[in-house]
């Protein structure tokens, strides 16, 4: 207990010294450890990505640079995101955001603690296309089978996904609009709970990202019947896209780093360049590939423009069929 | 290959110097973080993750698994000594364990916790080795409807947990459920009982309730009679359990182990539910059930065995289905995936060295933990000699650090204080607070499974009667209810359970 006390004292003093150091010019940036605040619990996909990219990005920022990952869970990540949106724009505090959940979880809420304009986007790391998966013994062999079943019995096909207002749920909403169909969406506490329900045939299909179902598909326990990307993916070459199966849409869960608006241009460039190089680092590429993550670098402004379009689309869907 | 050949293969893989060293390191670290409130295995394993990527996969898993079950051992230490539950699953151990400590039997309680954990860990590992694959197939049959029925039976059975009247304990369960309802409703995304406070959107954290109602309340309560009570325990009797202690401990540990294994194998159940359930079992079936709540050794042996058995068996769905039952398991799954190991039914045949090596390391780890913990008992007990003016502020400080470290949230610290005051009020009104935790953990899970089942069936209650598992469980619940509400039986029951009323 005594040694633990010392540990805490040491940790606290490091924390305090970080606060008291003055911010210097960009040439010296960074002069203290950077923080990536993750709004989700340790061990989830967002958290893992933050921990995996952090060492590679730190390597780019200089020999003494370090990046600390902190989990500040609460309010579906909104507390952490708000903290970053309102932080001093010096580049030391970033968040690993997940689009469209970033704004999607705020749709229909009374409180709107931040908007897209609150952030300076450093860049995108991964864009994971949504996929539909079914149990290995499911009668649905293709996405067409599933859509036909939903047309025959509107609202009768159960599709599981993680939560409300996240990529899976919103992707399914878009599928309903594009295919002019209705599903029975079954929200679960997380992706693994959805996988359990699909494998036990308690729900007929699930919507998640490639990394959420790849290992289950490789071991033959589930079958992926469609992917919402522009082309087929290298990790699942036999799975046809939504477009090939007559549903004209692309949808992905996009993850990247953001900091608060008002960042000086030179620091903005330094962070953006570091992230770009880290994403291309063979060490990172190797880790990402094993997990089925789809690396897709995009610079901050390009992302912000494309994300705005998605959000307009979602607001439009919300107007015609709100989910709360 | 036979079972013995497999085990030989596993031990050969686990007994290298490197793996033993990492196993020891993991267990030691796990025990330390288990002792600290708040800081749990999840955060620790997340921090160790980058280190583990550089290790051989078996070594990495052995180390991280050591942290995980080491925490189950460590969590009971402060619960017994100073009523500060280090892990949520040790709240139950505290009920009788701390009473034992107050009676000068702290050493016996600590040794019992260590021995029961060791026993359950060993049995749980055999069970995991032998039945992992067939069991995981059964676990998949538990969908939302079946889980709802299971939890309903659990809540009904548990209303007999407290040593006060049934009405009071049902009241406490309901208060627990109400606290559990705060936050974002998963089924609709709407906020409930959050009063415009963003910090409440994810609900009340389990750690704030547990530490507030138990640790803080204990400190406030002790301050009240600080002048009238004798100096800190000067008499500390034998450290090791006597022969008669062993005789009472063994049946409880057996029941706890079996129940804990069942909980561990189901994704989503876990160690906390296992320890609460085991205590309920003791209340019903122990020969000494009348003594529970007053410092009975069964109240330590059963729940400790259950939470450790559950911790071991939680590996079943993770390894054989690739489905993590908890955040900690999700991290271990991530380690496997990064090392190109495909969890699933074929993991045993495709990676035999890894699977059996991990199993063998669990045995070794449990032994290391026993060797680590038994000699420490003497040292821990000395904590009780610390004067209260130092001990109590220290408990409060460590609790606050622990609570803060979970979410880096000062709001959680305030919440803990509120729960501390609330717990003190309950104590003054002679309510037993333990059932609150049960309602708090089970209530929201039960509600979510109920609503998910209703969504799937599109509003048809028949879904609960379509599956045989659900029907059997619900019938059991009805039988329990009838038994409890029959006036004659209830009268006899309350005579047995609460002689003081």
PDB file of C-alpha atoms in Angstrom, chain A residues 103-219:
ATOM      1  CA  UNK A 103     -22.566  14.382 -33.858  1.00  0.00           C
ATOM      2  CA  UNK A 104     -25.074  11.514 -34.204  1.00  0.00           C
ATOM      3  CA  UNK A 105     -25.367  10.980 -30.444  1.00  0.00           C
ATOM      4  CA  UNK A 106     -26.386  14.648 -30.079  1.00  0.00           C
ATOM      5  CA  UNK A 107     -29.245  14.426 -32.591  1.00  0.00           C
ATOM      6  CA  UNK A 108     -32.501  14.961 -30.757  1.00  0.00           C
ATOM      7  CA  UNK A 109     -30.835  15.916 -27.447  1.00  0.00           C
ATOM      8  CA  UNK A 110     -31.820  19.098 -25.600  1.00  0.00           C
ATOM      9  CA  UNK A 111     -28.242  19.977 -24.792  1.00  0.00           C
ATOM     10  CA  UNK A 112     -25.809  20.619 -27.642  1.00  0.00           C
ATOM     11  CA  UNK A 113     -22.459  21.137 -25.887  1.00  0.00           C
ATOM     12  CA  UNK A 114     -20.463  21.364 -29.142  1.00  0.00           C
ATOM     13  CA  UNK A 115     -20.800  21.390 -32.913  1.00  0.00           C
ATOM     14  CA  UNK A 116     -18.527  20.508 -35.839  1.00  0.00           C
ATOM     15  CA  UNK A 117     -17.231  24.101 -35.714  1.00  0.00           C
ATOM     16  CA  UNK A 118     -15.845  23.545 -32.197  1.00  0.00           C
ATOM     17  CA  UNK A 119     -13.051  21.340 -33.532  1.00  0.00           C
ATOM     18  CA  UNK A 120      -9.855  21.525 -35.488  1.00  0.00           C
ATOM     19  CA  UNK A 121      -9.603  18.106 -37.143  1.00  0.00           C
ATOM     20  CA  UNK A 122      -6.048  16.775 -37.185  1.00  0.00           C
ATOM     21  CA  UNK A 123      -6.867  13.969 -39.591  1.00  0.00           C
ATOM     22  CA  UNK A 124      -8.597  10.669 -40.170  1.00  0.00           C
ATOM     23  CA  UNK A 125      -6.869   7.371 -39.285  1.00  0.00           C
ATOM     24  CA  UNK A 126      -9.348   4.682 -40.240  1.00  0.00           C
ATOM     25  CA  UNK A 127     -12.629   4.479 -42.121  1.00  0.00           C
ATOM     26  CA  UNK A 128     -14.307   1.185 -41.396  1.00  0.00           C
ATOM     27  CA  UNK A 129     -17.152   0.368 -43.764  1.00  0.00           C
ATOM     28  CA  UNK A 130     -20.333  -0.958 -42.193  1.00  0.00           C
ATOM     29  CA  UNK A 131     -21.105  -4.609 -42.815  1.00  0.00           C
ATOM     30  CA  UNK A 132     -24.169  -6.795 -42.370  1.00  0.00           C
ATOM     31  CA  UNK A 133     -23.512 -10.206 -40.822  1.00  0.00           C
ATOM     32  CA  UNK A 134     -25.727 -13.187 -40.076  1.00  0.00           C
ATOM     33  CA  UNK A 135     -25.372 -16.488 -38.194  1.00  0.00           C
ATOM     34  CA  UNK A 136     -23.620 -19.277 -40.092  1.00  0.00           C
ATOM     35  CA  UNK A 137     -26.913 -21.192 -40.414  1.00  0.00           C
ATOM     36  CA  UNK A 138     -29.012 -18.175 -41.449  1.00  0.00           C
ATOM     37  CA  UNK A 139     -31.351 -18.467 -44.461  1.00  0.00           C
ATOM     38  CA  UNK A 140     -30.066 -15.052 -45.653  1.00  0.00           C
ATOM     39  CA  UNK A 141     -27.274 -15.851 -48.127  1.00  0.00           C
ATOM     40  CA  UNK A 142     -27.057 -12.342 -49.596  1.00  0.00           C
ATOM     41  CA  UNK A 143     -28.147  -8.833 -48.733  1.00  0.00           C
ATOM     42  CA  UNK A 144     -30.827  -9.216 -51.413  1.00  0.00           C
ATOM     43  CA  UNK A 145     -32.396 -12.095 -49.421  1.00  0.00           C
ATOM     44  CA  UNK A 146     -32.527  -9.903 -46.351  1.00  0.00           C
ATOM     45  CA  UNK A 147     -34.028  -6.935 -48.209  1.00  0.00           C
ATOM     46  CA  UNK A 148     -36.623  -9.211 -49.843  1.00  0.00           C
ATOM     47  CA  UNK A 149     -37.596 -10.549 -46.402  1.00  0.00           C
ATOM     48  CA  UNK A 150     -37.944  -6.995 -45.072  1.00  0.00           C
ATOM     49  CA  UNK A 151     -40.138  -6.049 -48.068  1.00  0.00           C
ATOM     50  CA  UNK A 152     -42.377  -9.089 -47.518  1.00  0.00           C
ATOM     51  CA  UNK A 153     -42.781  -8.329 -43.816  1.00  0.00           C
ATOM     52  CA  UNK A 154     -42.044  -4.652 -43.076  1.00  0.00           C
ATOM     53  CA  UNK A 155     -40.424  -4.301 -39.641  1.00  0.00           C
ATOM     54  CA  UNK A 156     -40.267  -8.072 -39.259  1.00  0.00           C
ATOM     55  CA  UNK A 157     -36.529  -8.551 -39.808  1.00  0.00           C
ATOM     56  CA  UNK A 158     -34.557  -7.982 -36.603  1.00  0.00           C
ATOM     57  CA  UNK A 159     -31.152  -6.323 -36.989  1.00  0.00           C
ATOM     58  CA  UNK A 160     -28.893  -5.820 -33.969  1.00  0.00           C
ATOM     59  CA  UNK A 161     -26.341  -3.047 -33.502  1.00  0.00           C
ATOM     60  CA  UNK A 162     -24.502  -1.118 -30.807  1.00  0.00           C
ATOM     61  CA  UNK A 163     -26.546   1.673 -29.234  1.00  0.00           C
ATOM     62  CA  UNK A 164     -28.481   4.609 -30.672  1.00  0.00           C
ATOM     63  CA  UNK A 165     -27.010   7.395 -32.799  1.00  0.00           C
ATOM     64  CA  UNK A 166     -23.829   5.494 -33.685  1.00  0.00           C
ATOM     65  CA  UNK A 167     -22.528   4.347 -37.067  1.00  0.00           C
ATOM     66  CA  UNK A 168     -24.430   1.046 -37.066  1.00  0.00           C
ATOM     67  CA  UNK A 169     -27.814   2.447 -36.107  1.00  0.00           C
ATOM     68  CA  UNK A 170     -27.526   5.427 -38.453  1.00  0.00           C
ATOM     69  CA  UNK A 171     -26.256   3.185 -41.269  1.00  0.00           C
ATOM     70  CA  UNK A 172     -29.338   1.009 -40.919  1.00  0.00           C
ATOM     71  CA  UNK A 173     -31.535   4.133 -41.027  1.00  0.00           C
ATOM     72  CA  UNK A 174     -29.869   5.055 -44.319  1.00  0.00           C
ATOM     73  CA  UNK A 175     -30.402   1.515 -45.634  1.00  0.00           C
ATOM     74  CA  UNK A 176     -34.101   1.814 -44.826  1.00  0.00           C
ATOM     75  CA  UNK A 177     -34.338   5.060 -46.763  1.00  0.00           C
ATOM     76  CA  UNK A 178     -32.305   3.872 -49.778  1.00  0.00           C
ATOM     77  CA  UNK A 179     -34.109   0.534 -50.043  1.00  0.00           C
ATOM     78  CA  UNK A 180     -37.512   1.914 -49.050  1.00  0.00           C
ATOM     79  CA  UNK A 181     -37.801  -0.772 -46.375  1.00  0.00           C
ATOM     80  CA  UNK A 182     -38.224  -1.002 -42.592  1.00  0.00           C
ATOM     81  CA  UNK A 183     -36.177  -3.144 -40.234  1.00  0.00           C
ATOM     82  CA  UNK A 184     -36.711  -3.878 -36.561  1.00  0.00           C
ATOM     83  CA  UNK A 185     -33.556  -2.390 -35.025  1.00  0.00           C
ATOM     84  CA  UNK A 186     -32.444  -4.063 -31.772  1.00  0.00           C
ATOM     85  CA  UNK A 187     -29.927  -1.880 -29.904  1.00  0.00           C
ATOM     86  CA  UNK A 188     -27.412  -3.608 -27.630  1.00  0.00           C
ATOM     87  CA  UNK A 189     -24.910  -2.280 -25.098  1.00  0.00           C
ATOM     88  CA  UNK A 190     -21.979  -3.072 -27.386  1.00  0.00           C
ATOM     89  CA  UNK A 191     -20.802  -4.824 -30.531  1.00  0.00           C
ATOM     90  CA  UNK A 192     -19.955  -8.060 -28.726  1.00  0.00           C
ATOM     91  CA  UNK A 193     -23.478  -8.285 -27.292  1.00  0.00           C
ATOM     92  CA  UNK A 194     -24.877  -7.931 -30.813  1.00  0.00           C
ATOM     93  CA  UNK A 195     -22.520 -10.672 -32.009  1.00  0.00           C
ATOM     94  CA  UNK A 196     -23.782 -12.996 -29.243  1.00  0.00           C
ATOM     95  CA  UNK A 197     -27.389 -12.334 -30.240  1.00  0.00           C
ATOM     96  CA  UNK A 198     -26.661 -12.986 -33.917  1.00  0.00           C
ATOM     97  CA  UNK A 199     -24.716 -16.198 -33.215  1.00  0.00           C
ATOM     98  CA  UNK A 200     -27.468 -17.508 -30.949  1.00  0.00           C
ATOM     99  CA  UNK A 201     -30.069 -16.630 -33.651  1.00  0.00           C
ATOM    100  CA  UNK A 202     -31.867 -14.301 -31.246  1.00  0.00           C
ATOM    101  CA  UNK A 203     -31.709 -11.576 -33.899  1.00  0.00           C
ATOM    102  CA  UNK A 204     -31.633 -12.288 -37.642  1.00  0.00           C
ATOM    103  CA  UNK A 205     -28.736 -10.037 -38.617  1.00  0.00           C
ATOM    104  CA  UNK A 206     -26.281  -7.558 -37.164  1.00  0.00           C
ATOM    105  CA  UNK A 207     -24.714  -4.307 -38.381  1.00  0.00           C
ATOM    106  CA  UNK A 208     -21.144  -3.543 -37.319  1.00  0.00           C
ATOM    107  CA  UNK A 209     -17.742  -2.796 -38.856  1.00  0.00           C
ATOM    108  CA  UNK A 210     -15.318  -5.250 -40.458  1.00  0.00           C
ATOM    109  CA  UNK A 211     -13.079  -5.498 -37.406  1.00  0.00           C
ATOM    110  CA  UNK A 212     -16.140  -6.249 -35.274  1.00  0.00           C
ATOM    111  CA  UNK A 213     -16.965  -9.458 -37.169  1.00  0.00           C
ATOM    112  CA  UNK A 214     -13.802 -10.471 -39.035  1.00  0.00           C
ATOM    113  CA  UNK A 215     -12.492 -13.009 -36.531  1.00  0.00           C
ATOM    114  CA  UNK A 216     -15.970 -14.483 -36.033  1.00  0.00           C
ATOM    115  CA  UNK A 217     -16.336 -14.820 -39.817  1.00  0.00           C
ATOM    116  CA  UNK A 218     -12.864 -16.364 -40.207  1.00  0.00           C
ATOM    117  CA  UNK A 219     -13.726 -19.030 -37.649  1.00  0.00           C
TER     118      UNK A 219
END
